[in-house]
Tab-separated table of C-alpha atoms in Angstrom:
chain	number	residue	atom	x	y	z
A	3	MET	CA	-2.875	40.821	-130.987
A	4	HIS	CA	0.486	39.261	-131.807
A	5	TYR	CA	3.996	40.704	-132.056
A	6	ILE	CA	6.641	40.031	-134.675
A	7	SER	CA	10.293	40.999	-135.043
A	8	THR	CA	11.485	43.793	-137.309
A	9	ARG	CA	14.083	41.316	-138.622
A	10	GLY	CA	11.489	38.633	-139.432
A	11	GLY	CA	13.151	35.760	-137.579
A	12	ALA	CA	10.876	35.294	-134.558
A	13	ALA	CA	7.570	33.474	-134.205
A	14	PRO	CA	4.554	35.672	-133.365
A	15	GLN	CA	4.213	36.289	-129.625
A	16	THR	CA	1.627	37.806	-127.307
A	17	PHE	CA	2.166	40.946	-125.205
A	18	THR	CA	2.581	38.728	-122.129
A	19	ASP	CA	5.235	36.685	-123.936
A	20	ILE	CA	7.344	39.724	-124.920
A	21	LEU	CA	6.891	41.822	-121.772
A	22	LEU	CA	10.002	40.390	-120.114
A	23	GLU	CA	11.981	39.815	-123.309
A	24	GLY	CA	13.396	43.034	-124.739
A	25	LEU	CA	15.106	42.157	-128.032
A	26	ALA	CA	13.666	39.412	-130.217
A	27	PRO	CA	15.873	36.296	-130.624
A	28	ASP	CA	16.957	37.468	-134.105
A	29	GLY	CA	18.213	40.790	-132.730
A	30	GLY	CA	15.222	42.747	-133.956
A	31	LEU	CA	12.583	44.705	-132.052
A	32	TYR	CA	9.088	43.434	-131.394
A	33	MET	CA	6.219	45.171	-133.191
A	34	PRO	CA	2.472	44.547	-133.175
A	35	GLN	CA	1.298	42.886	-136.387
A	36	SER	CA	-1.352	45.594	-136.565
A	37	VAL	CA	-2.023	48.747	-134.540
A	38	PRO	CA	-5.461	49.012	-132.911
A	39	ARG	CA	-7.415	52.071	-134.030
A	40	PHE	CA	-9.874	54.287	-132.171
A	41	SER	CA	-12.898	55.702	-133.971
A	42	ALA	CA	-14.207	59.256	-133.534
A	43	ALA	CA	-16.811	57.847	-131.167
A	44	ASP	CA	-14.044	56.146	-129.178
A	45	LEU	CA	-12.163	59.447	-128.877
A	46	ASP	CA	-15.314	61.146	-127.569
A	47	ARG	CA	-15.675	58.394	-124.964
A	48	LEU	CA	-12.021	58.523	-123.904
A	49	ARG	CA	-11.825	62.323	-123.647
A	50	GLY	CA	-13.241	62.547	-120.122
A	51	LEU	CA	-11.315	59.662	-118.534
A	52	ASP	CA	-8.743	60.173	-115.810
A	53	TYR	CA	-5.163	59.124	-116.558
A	54	ALA	CA	-5.321	55.648	-114.985
A	55	ASP	CA	-8.486	54.691	-116.839
A	56	LEU	CA	-7.173	56.128	-120.115
A	57	ALA	CA	-4.005	54.075	-119.665
A	58	PHE	CA	-6.128	50.964	-119.165
A	59	GLU	CA	-8.130	51.636	-122.327
A	60	ILE	CA	-5.012	52.122	-124.463
A	61	VAL	CA	-2.666	49.486	-123.028
A	62	SER	CA	-5.428	46.846	-122.969
A	63	ARG	CA	-5.671	47.178	-126.775
A	64	PHE	CA	-2.053	46.011	-126.971
A	65	ALA	CA	-2.502	43.276	-124.340
A	66	PRO	CA	-5.983	41.789	-124.883
A	67	GLU	CA	-5.005	38.522	-123.191
A	68	TRP	CA	-4.141	40.269	-119.899
A	69	ASP	CA	-6.819	39.921	-117.210
A	70	ALA	CA	-8.761	43.199	-117.351
A	71	SER	CA	-9.264	43.573	-113.611
A	72	ASP	CA	-5.565	42.992	-112.938
A	73	LEU	CA	-4.475	45.437	-115.661
A	74	ARG	CA	-6.856	48.090	-114.330
A	75	ALA	CA	-5.416	47.582	-110.831
A	76	CYS	CA	-1.896	47.993	-112.265
A	77	THR	CA	-2.751	51.286	-113.992
A	78	ARG	CA	-4.467	52.640	-110.873
A	79	ARG	CA	-1.486	51.794	-108.662
A	80	ALA	CA	0.973	53.247	-111.164
A	81	TYR	CA	-0.904	56.498	-111.803
A	82	SER	CA	-1.834	57.696	-108.349
A	83	VAL	CA	-1.559	61.140	-106.790
A	84	GLU	CA	0.799	59.629	-104.215
A	85	ARG	CA	3.344	58.797	-106.948
A	86	PHE	CA	2.873	61.821	-109.204
A	87	GLY	CA	1.665	64.553	-106.870
A	88	ASP	CA	-1.034	65.631	-109.326
A	89	LEU	CA	-4.138	63.672	-110.249
A	90	ALA	CA	-3.753	64.850	-113.849
A	91	ILE	CA	-0.413	62.919	-113.867
A	92	THR	CA	0.700	64.828	-117.008
A	93	PRO	CA	-0.913	68.300	-116.700
A	94	LEU	CA	-0.903	70.728	-119.614
A	95	HIS	CA	0.774	74.111	-119.082
A	96	THR	CA	-0.366	76.723	-121.601
A	97	LEU	CA	2.392	79.205	-122.418
A	98	ALA	CA	0.499	81.148	-125.077
A	99	PRO	CA	-2.474	80.573	-127.390
A	100	ASP	CA	-1.832	77.288	-129.217
A	101	LEU	CA	1.544	76.847	-127.467
A	102	HIS	CA	1.566	74.298	-124.674
A	103	LEU	CA	4.017	72.358	-122.537
A	104	LEU	CA	2.985	68.841	-121.524
A	105	ARG	CA	4.360	68.403	-118.020
A	106	LEU	CA	5.778	64.879	-117.789
A	107	SER	CA	8.139	65.250	-114.821
A	108	ASN	CA	5.913	64.850	-111.768
A	109	GLY	CA	7.093	61.318	-110.958
A	110	PRO	CA	9.534	60.145	-108.281
A	111	THR	CA	12.694	60.825	-110.337
A	112	LEU	CA	11.481	64.123	-111.855
A	113	ALA	CA	11.683	62.956	-115.489
A	114	PHE	CA	9.298	61.778	-118.214
A	115	LYS	CA	10.633	58.229	-118.014
A	116	ASP	CA	8.689	57.753	-114.763
A	117	VAL	CA	5.381	57.849	-116.611
A	118	ALA	CA	6.017	54.583	-118.443
A	119	MET	CA	8.343	53.011	-115.908
A	120	GLN	CA	5.894	53.120	-113.000
A	121	LEU	CA	3.463	51.040	-115.047
A	122	LEU	CA	6.189	48.609	-116.129
A	123	GLY	CA	7.072	48.005	-112.495
A	124	GLU	CA	3.490	47.004	-111.736
A	125	LEU	CA	3.171	44.810	-114.835
A	126	PHE	CA	6.455	43.036	-114.147
A	127	GLU	CA	5.576	42.281	-110.530
A	128	SER	CA	2.114	41.007	-111.470
A	129	LEU	CA	3.359	38.704	-114.226
A	130	LEU	CA	6.316	37.357	-112.221
A	131	ALA	CA	4.051	36.572	-109.271
A	132	ARG	CA	1.660	34.637	-111.514
A	133	ARG	CA	4.530	32.702	-113.062
A	134	GLY	CA	6.451	32.205	-109.839
A	135	GLN	CA	9.724	33.295	-111.435
A	136	GLY	CA	12.354	36.005	-111.142
A	137	LEU	CA	13.781	38.554	-113.551
A	138	ASN	CA	17.164	40.216	-113.962
A	139	ILE	CA	16.683	43.522	-115.755
A	140	LEU	CA	19.623	44.700	-117.851
A	141	GLY	CA	19.411	48.279	-119.073
A	142	ALA	CA	21.409	51.210	-120.377
A	143	THR	CA	20.832	54.850	-119.570
A	144	SER	CA	22.083	58.201	-120.775
A	145	GLY	CA	20.541	59.881	-117.758
A	146	ASP	CA	16.903	59.425	-116.776
A	147	THR	CA	15.935	55.880	-117.817
A	148	GLY	CA	18.194	54.359	-115.178
A	149	SER	CA	16.856	56.213	-112.179
A	150	ALA	CA	13.241	55.849	-113.358
A	151	ALA	CA	13.702	52.095	-113.756
A	152	GLU	CA	15.447	51.703	-110.423
A	153	TYR	CA	12.845	53.679	-108.507
A	154	ALA	CA	10.073	51.686	-110.198
A	155	MET	CA	11.733	48.314	-109.477
A	156	ARG	CA	13.333	48.889	-106.067
A	157	GLY	CA	11.951	46.382	-103.604
A	158	LYS	CA	9.915	44.534	-106.248
A	159	ARG	CA	9.710	40.835	-105.514
A	160	GLY	CA	11.811	38.633	-107.775
A	161	VAL	CA	13.416	41.545	-109.653
A	162	ARG	CA	17.064	42.633	-109.849
A	163	VAL	CA	18.224	45.634	-111.883
A	164	PHE	CA	21.640	45.880	-113.582
A	165	MET	CA	21.860	49.388	-115.034
A	166	LEU	CA	24.712	50.534	-117.264
A	167	SER	CA	25.540	54.240	-117.541
A	168	PRO	CA	28.429	56.148	-119.196
A	169	GLN	CA	30.953	57.117	-116.525
A	170	GLY	CA	31.103	60.875	-115.983
A	171	ARG	CA	28.564	61.728	-118.704
A	172	MET	CA	25.455	62.400	-116.623
A	173	SER	CA	24.702	65.422	-114.490
A	174	PRO	CA	25.741	65.085	-110.818
A	175	PHE	CA	22.049	65.021	-109.857
A	176	GLN	CA	21.240	62.239	-112.338
A	177	ALA	CA	24.189	60.142	-111.173
A	178	ALA	CA	23.315	60.669	-107.504
A	179	GLN	CA	19.699	59.594	-108.059
A	180	MET	CA	20.937	56.228	-109.257
A	181	TYR	CA	24.127	55.645	-107.339
A	182	SER	CA	22.731	56.650	-103.949
A	183	LEU	CA	20.193	53.818	-103.955
A	184	GLN	CA	21.212	51.175	-101.427
A	185	ASP	CA	18.541	48.574	-102.210
A	186	ALA	CA	19.999	45.073	-102.490
A	187	ASN	CA	18.250	44.412	-105.821
A	188	ILE	CA	19.769	47.488	-107.518
A	189	HIS	CA	23.179	47.252	-109.245
A	190	ASN	CA	24.701	50.318	-110.915
A	191	ILE	CA	27.530	49.790	-113.403
A	192	ALA	CA	29.389	52.807	-114.775
A	193	ILE	CA	30.945	52.007	-118.154
A	194	ARG	CA	34.177	53.674	-119.285
A	195	GLY	CA	32.719	55.028	-122.533
A	196	VAL	CA	29.634	56.709	-123.964
A	197	PHE	CA	25.968	55.739	-123.899
A	198	ASP	CA	26.222	53.918	-127.222
A	199	ASP	CA	28.792	51.578	-125.619
A	200	CYS	CA	26.319	50.804	-122.841
A	201	GLN	CA	23.511	50.207	-125.315
A	202	ASP	CA	25.706	47.963	-127.476
A	203	ILE	CA	26.531	45.789	-124.449
A	204	VAL	CA	22.833	45.428	-123.596
A	205	LYS	CA	22.081	44.381	-127.179
A	206	LEU	CA	25.005	41.935	-127.317
A	207	ILE	CA	23.932	40.221	-124.114
A	208	GLY	CA	20.291	40.337	-125.182
A	209	ALA	CA	21.209	38.523	-128.406
A	210	ASP	CA	22.951	35.735	-126.450
A	211	ALA	CA	19.951	33.409	-126.144
A	212	ASP	CA	21.673	30.914	-123.835
A	213	PHE	CA	22.944	33.522	-121.355
A	214	LYS	CA	19.647	35.392	-121.503
A	215	SER	CA	17.690	32.230	-120.699
A	216	ARG	CA	20.006	30.963	-117.954
A	217	HIS	CA	19.999	34.301	-116.150
A	218	GLN	CA	16.412	35.337	-116.913
A	219	ILE	CA	17.481	38.603	-118.558
A	220	GLY	CA	14.854	41.219	-119.417
A	221	THR	CA	14.960	44.905	-120.203
A	222	VAL	CA	13.198	48.161	-119.432
A	223	ASN	CA	14.851	50.232	-122.156
A	224	SER	CA	12.545	51.560	-124.839
A	225	ILE	CA	13.409	48.510	-126.944
A	226	ASN	CA	10.737	46.942	-124.680
A	227	TRP	CA	7.414	47.431	-126.483
A	228	ALA	CA	5.546	47.918	-123.186
A	229	ARG	CA	7.520	51.151	-122.679
A	230	VAL	CA	6.296	52.442	-126.026
A	231	ALA	CA	2.695	51.414	-125.318
A	232	ALA	CA	2.739	53.177	-121.950
A	233	GLN	CA	4.116	56.363	-123.513
A	234	VAL	CA	1.346	56.425	-126.123
A	235	VAL	CA	-1.061	57.313	-123.311
A	236	TYR	CA	0.260	60.796	-122.610
A	237	TYR	CA	0.035	61.775	-126.265
A	238	PHE	CA	-3.694	61.125	-126.060
A	239	LYS	CA	-3.931	62.878	-122.699
A	240	GLY	CA	-2.082	65.925	-124.013
A	241	TRP	CA	-4.243	66.121	-127.122
A	242	PHE	CA	-7.431	65.901	-125.055
A	243	ALA	CA	-6.202	68.715	-122.803
A	244	ALA	CA	-5.246	70.994	-125.724
A	245	THR	CA	-8.351	70.479	-127.870
A	246	THR	CA	-12.127	70.501	-127.612
A	247	ALA	CA	-13.087	68.599	-130.762
A	248	ASN	CA	-11.848	65.685	-132.844
A	249	ASP	CA	-11.116	67.824	-135.909
A	250	GLN	CA	-8.444	69.833	-134.073
A	251	ALA	CA	-5.019	68.484	-135.008
A	252	VAL	CA	-1.853	69.220	-133.024
A	253	SER	CA	1.870	69.024	-133.652
A	254	PHE	CA	4.331	67.658	-131.105
A	255	ALA	CA	7.890	68.886	-130.503
A	256	VAL	CA	9.880	66.169	-128.761
A	257	PRO	CA	13.497	66.163	-127.489
A	258	SER	CA	14.862	62.989	-129.063
A	259	GLY	CA	17.771	60.685	-128.374
A	260	ASN	CA	16.777	57.034	-128.591
A	261	PHE	CA	13.614	57.873	-130.599
A	262	GLY	CA	11.288	55.942	-128.266
A	263	ASN	CA	9.394	58.963	-126.957
A	264	ILE	CA	8.538	60.418	-130.349
A	265	TYR	CA	7.917	56.966	-131.816
A	266	ALA	CA	5.145	56.524	-129.231
A	267	GLY	CA	3.529	59.611	-130.737
A	268	TRP	CA	3.763	58.015	-134.187
A	269	VAL	CA	1.926	54.976	-132.781
A	270	ALA	CA	-0.685	57.270	-131.216
A	271	ARG	CA	-1.331	58.822	-134.631
A	272	ALA	CA	-1.687	55.346	-136.159
A	273	MET	CA	-4.294	54.651	-133.457
A	274	GLY	CA	-6.346	57.626	-134.628
A	275	LEU	CA	-4.907	60.629	-132.790
A	276	PRO	CA	-5.154	63.756	-134.999
A	277	VAL	CA	-1.485	64.750	-135.285
A	278	ARG	CA	-0.279	67.121	-138.007
A	279	ARG	CA	3.508	66.915	-137.572
A	280	PHE	CA	6.239	65.514	-135.337
A	281	MET	CA	9.178	67.839	-134.679
A	282	VAL	CA	12.300	65.887	-133.774
A	283	ALA	CA	14.527	68.032	-131.536
A	284	THR	CA	18.208	67.075	-131.424
A	285	ASN	CA	21.302	68.608	-129.859
A	286	GLU	CA	24.850	68.687	-131.235
A	287	ASN	CA	24.564	64.919	-131.688
A	288	ASN	CA	22.266	65.482	-134.648
A	289	VAL	CA	22.121	62.043	-136.255
A	290	LEU	CA	18.332	62.140	-136.505
A	291	GLU	CA	18.215	65.716	-137.795
A	292	GLU	CA	20.694	64.760	-140.526
A	293	PHE	CA	18.534	61.810	-141.544
A	294	PHE	CA	15.252	63.691	-141.775
A	295	ARG	CA	16.997	66.482	-143.690
A	296	SER	CA	19.058	64.392	-146.126
A	297	GLY	CA	18.113	60.715	-145.929
A	298	CYS	CA	21.546	59.740	-144.596
A	299	TYR	CA	21.560	57.885	-141.283
A	300	ARG	CA	25.161	57.860	-140.053
A	301	VAL	CA	26.123	56.512	-136.653
A	302	ARG	CA	28.930	58.449	-134.992
A	303	GLU	CA	32.067	56.922	-133.539
A	304	ALA	CA	32.405	57.227	-129.757
A	305	SER	CA	35.023	59.944	-130.228
A	306	GLU	CA	32.504	61.967	-132.276
A	307	VAL	CA	29.723	61.895	-129.664
A	308	HIS	CA	29.575	65.294	-128.008
A	309	TYR	CA	29.078	65.617	-124.245
A	310	THR	CA	26.484	68.378	-124.071
A	311	SER	CA	24.349	70.306	-121.604
A	312	SER	CA	21.457	68.015	-122.612
A	313	PRO	CA	23.262	64.740	-121.804
A	314	SER	CA	20.239	62.440	-121.993
A	315	MET	CA	20.259	63.107	-125.737
A	316	ASP	CA	23.958	62.383	-126.271
A	317	ILE	CA	23.141	59.325	-128.379
A	318	SER	CA	24.128	58.416	-131.921
A	319	LYS	CA	22.386	55.020	-132.263
A	320	SER	CA	18.653	55.492	-131.826
A	321	SER	CA	17.229	52.048	-131.099
A	322	ASN	CA	13.580	52.823	-131.837
A	323	PHE	CA	14.469	54.330	-135.186
A	324	GLU	CA	14.492	50.722	-136.405
A	325	ARG	CA	10.774	50.484	-135.595
A	326	TYR	CA	10.037	53.642	-137.563
A	327	MET	CA	12.005	52.401	-140.571
A	328	PHE	CA	10.179	49.058	-140.351
A	329	ASP	CA	6.964	51.012	-140.799
A	330	MET	CA	8.498	53.005	-143.647
A	331	VAL	CA	9.478	49.870	-145.620
A	332	GLY	CA	5.940	48.522	-145.304
A	333	ALA	CA	6.748	46.061	-142.511
A	334	ASP	CA	9.076	44.185	-144.864
A	335	PRO	CA	11.730	42.500	-142.670
A	336	VAL	CA	13.940	41.699	-145.684
A	337	ARG	CA	14.224	45.374	-146.694
A	338	LEU	CA	14.730	46.411	-143.069
A	339	ALA	CA	17.408	43.773	-142.490
A	340	ALA	CA	19.234	44.924	-145.635
A	341	LEU	CA	19.364	48.511	-144.365
A	342	TRP	CA	20.653	47.409	-140.966
A	343	ALA	CA	23.204	45.060	-142.522
A	344	GLU	CA	24.563	48.053	-144.432
A	345	LEU	CA	24.548	50.097	-141.235
A	346	ASP	CA	26.495	47.388	-139.417
A	347	ARG	CA	28.964	47.038	-142.284
A	348	THR	CA	29.630	50.703	-143.096
A	349	GLY	CA	28.242	52.700	-140.171
A	350	ALA	CA	25.604	54.374	-142.346
A	351	PHE	CA	22.898	54.005	-144.939
A	352	ASP	CA	21.669	56.683	-147.321
A	353	ILE	CA	18.185	56.668	-148.865
A	354	GLY	CA	18.321	60.263	-150.081
A	355	GLY	CA	16.737	60.732	-153.512
A	356	THR	CA	14.861	57.411	-153.360
A	357	PRO	CA	11.111	56.691	-153.180
A	358	LEU	CA	11.704	55.484	-149.622
A	359	PHE	CA	12.983	58.906	-148.597
A	360	GLU	CA	9.969	60.526	-150.264
A	361	ALA	CA	7.813	58.330	-148.011
A	362	VAL	CA	9.820	59.519	-145.009
A	363	ARG	CA	9.316	63.154	-146.039
A	364	ALA	CA	5.581	62.525	-146.373
A	365	SER	CA	5.306	60.849	-142.969
A	366	GLY	CA	4.992	64.098	-141.033
A	367	PHE	CA	8.425	64.181	-139.408
A	368	VAL	CA	10.592	67.299	-139.460
A	369	ALA	CA	13.714	67.903	-137.401
A	370	GLY	CA	15.881	70.634	-135.960
A	371	THR	CA	18.942	70.960	-133.785
A	372	SER	CA	20.089	73.356	-131.074
A	373	SER	CA	23.417	74.398	-129.622
A	374	HIS	CA	24.334	75.063	-126.012
A	375	ALA	CA	23.886	78.783	-126.680
A	376	ASP	CA	20.427	78.134	-128.162
A	377	ARG	CA	19.373	76.208	-125.053
A	378	LEU	CA	20.594	78.940	-122.716
A	379	ALA	CA	18.733	81.558	-124.746
A	380	THR	CA	15.538	79.486	-124.707
A	381	ILE	CA	15.730	78.955	-120.941
A	382	ARG	CA	16.073	82.715	-120.490
A	383	GLN	CA	13.292	83.465	-122.979
A	384	ILE	CA	10.766	81.067	-121.414
A	385	GLU	CA	11.532	82.308	-117.920
A	386	ALA	CA	11.251	85.986	-118.947
A	387	ARG	CA	8.058	85.605	-120.983
A	388	HIS	CA	6.216	82.928	-119.059
A	389	GLY	CA	7.771	82.789	-115.574
A	390	LEU	CA	8.691	79.139	-116.021
A	391	VAL	CA	12.137	77.540	-115.705
A	392	VAL	CA	12.698	74.554	-118.007
A	393	ASP	CA	15.532	72.042	-118.167
A	394	PRO	CA	17.982	72.058	-121.118
A	395	HIS	CA	16.359	69.078	-122.855
A	396	THR	CA	12.934	70.696	-122.717
A	397	ALA	CA	14.566	73.926	-123.910
A	398	ASN	CA	15.862	71.939	-126.877
A	399	GLY	CA	12.325	70.842	-127.731
A	400	LEU	CA	10.917	74.334	-127.318
A	401	ALA	CA	13.678	75.896	-129.429
A	402	THR	CA	13.063	73.410	-132.243
A	403	GLY	CA	9.292	73.667	-132.004
A	404	LEU	CA	9.312	77.459	-132.142
A	405	GLN	CA	11.810	77.386	-135.001
A	406	LEU	CA	9.773	74.956	-137.138
A	407	ARG	CA	6.275	76.060	-136.153
A	408	GLU	CA	4.051	77.366	-138.937
A	409	ALA	CA	1.336	80.005	-138.653
A	410	GLY	CA	-1.776	78.707	-136.900
A	411	GLU	CA	-0.132	75.428	-135.863
A	412	ARG	CA	-1.269	74.127	-132.463
A	413	LEU	CA	1.995	73.050	-130.794
A	414	LEU	CA	2.574	70.786	-127.802
A	415	CYS	CA	6.148	70.553	-126.512
A	416	LEU	CA	6.955	67.554	-124.327
A	417	GLU	CA	8.792	68.201	-121.071
A	418	THR	CA	11.778	65.973	-120.378
A	419	ALA	CA	12.744	66.638	-116.743
A	420	LEU	CA	12.653	69.206	-113.985
A	421	PRO	CA	15.419	71.832	-114.079
A	422	ALA	CA	16.731	70.734	-110.659
A	423	LYS	CA	18.465	67.829	-112.406
A	424	PHE	CA	20.654	70.246	-114.408
A	425	ALA	CA	21.572	72.967	-111.951
A	426	GLN	CA	24.855	73.934	-113.601
A	427	THR	CA	23.190	74.814	-116.916
A	428	ILE	CA	20.301	76.626	-115.226
A	429	HIS	CA	22.771	78.683	-113.184
A	430	GLU	CA	24.664	79.546	-116.355
A	431	ALA	CA	21.443	80.670	-118.045
A	432	LEU	CA	19.760	82.531	-115.182
A	433	GLY	CA	22.497	83.273	-112.677
A	434	ARG	CA	20.821	81.223	-109.972
A	435	ASP	CA	20.248	77.584	-109.104
A	436	PRO	CA	16.831	76.033	-109.798
A	437	ASP	CA	14.500	75.169	-106.945
A	438	ARG	CA	14.965	71.715	-105.452
A	439	PRO	CA	11.832	69.595	-104.938
A	440	ARG	CA	11.296	68.384	-101.399
A	441	GLY	CA	13.367	65.305	-100.611
A	442	HIS	CA	16.076	66.103	-103.164
A	443	GLU	CA	17.809	68.995	-101.424
A	444	ARG	CA	21.168	67.276	-100.766
A	445	ILE	CA	21.001	64.200	-102.966
A	446	GLU	CA	24.570	64.600	-104.307
A	447	SER	CA	25.987	64.316	-100.776
A	448	LEU	CA	24.430	60.900	-100.106
A	449	PRO	CA	26.695	57.802	-100.072
A	450	GLN	CA	26.951	56.266	-103.530
A	451	ARG	CA	27.299	52.641	-104.599
A	452	VAL	CA	28.524	51.963	-108.144
A	453	THR	CA	30.877	49.555	-109.930
A	454	VAL	CA	33.078	50.827	-112.771
A	455	LEU	CA	33.781	48.468	-115.708
A	456	ASP	CA	35.317	48.738	-119.159
A	457	ALA	CA	33.098	48.853	-122.240
A	458	ASP	CA	33.329	45.088	-122.458
A	459	ALA	CA	30.302	42.763	-122.633
A	460	ALA	CA	32.340	39.908	-121.117
A	461	GLN	CA	33.022	41.935	-117.964
A	462	VAL	CA	29.326	42.767	-117.626
A	463	ARG	CA	28.381	39.118	-118.135
A	464	ARG	CA	30.772	38.084	-115.350
A	465	TYR	CA	29.345	40.736	-113.026
A	466	ILE	CA	25.792	39.497	-113.639
A	467	GLU	CA	26.852	35.871	-113.077
A	468	GLU	CA	28.539	36.776	-109.785
A	469	HIS	CA	25.489	38.653	-108.501
A	470	THR	CA	22.755	36.205	-109.525
A	471	ARG	CA	24.086	33.106	-107.790
């Protein structure tokens, strides 16, 4: 199993080689040269496994060179009842016949990002210990990635985290989860701008090979293939929980911002998971919905990015979309690079009316968008009908899934976070605050530690240099 860049300018690497890397040296994203596939007999064998063992079976296919006993120990430490409070890790909640919610928010930061990030923390620590080296993680977050990464990496030997977030554009709970951490290896940087500014800085620094090498820069954003591989696992787990036989296909509705979560489902289908359709749920920042509807992928200017009640999705440049388009152009790096060169030059590319867009339409992706009013209505509807309070991102996925669902379609909606992280919106919808999980009752009142910088890669570089001496 070797990995290549979507831009075609990097030598093939192993999973171990790319685990700490993030972007490829040519600015592309690493992809496996081929996706391992499970047979029907394999699916029968995997169906009864617990989450940790299922994770081992799937991730080991992407990392065959990794010592099996060590990888199994990593998955068992990551997916324990102590960390997730439920041995199922990602339990299925049935709302109605053939309508399910995959609960992904049982981890330490109450969001789906924990599921992958807890495993990354174990893999990083294991590999760094074997190599006797350190790592400076540089990441960007629109809400939940940052806290999930920091909680997974806090106290890890040889690891520092430098996490960029858009100043004032997360919920107070999300900001407090990150900024209240006092661990010496955690550095929070609030950028005066939007998430796309943060992500651009991470990519600029990641493309600076000399700086990246001198300061041992790695990433935990979903541009890191290991994040995608870890997220593949819960698609399998959800399908097993919602079906009884291999001929029962499902459709997934997924709140989407950076496209990593739903792209993991695409990989799961390539591995043999019976998936009928993927429903891409967007908010007012509907770049992805516009693409799947028209073939035009147009990045928004910072001034056009709406600050919404589902802030983790307030993204206009979806990094993992490049991986999907690489698949769509038949893994041709020249065609992919041409599309991205046009995107860099003009801010958009349009494949509407072309054979390439016909391939996109045939790939099983559909998309929808919701407004603030739609999310409030969905929160009220789910609570009234099913006695369950969902967060606004999950409400986005449910609204889109129910809107696009066809008769007889078995639908799994992916949960994004617990509603406690978005109390203001829940109060607006239901007239009361959501319940607070134990240990999070007064998180916003804790002392916070954060540095504010301009949207300037040079300033971030200087900060990293000053704090890695």
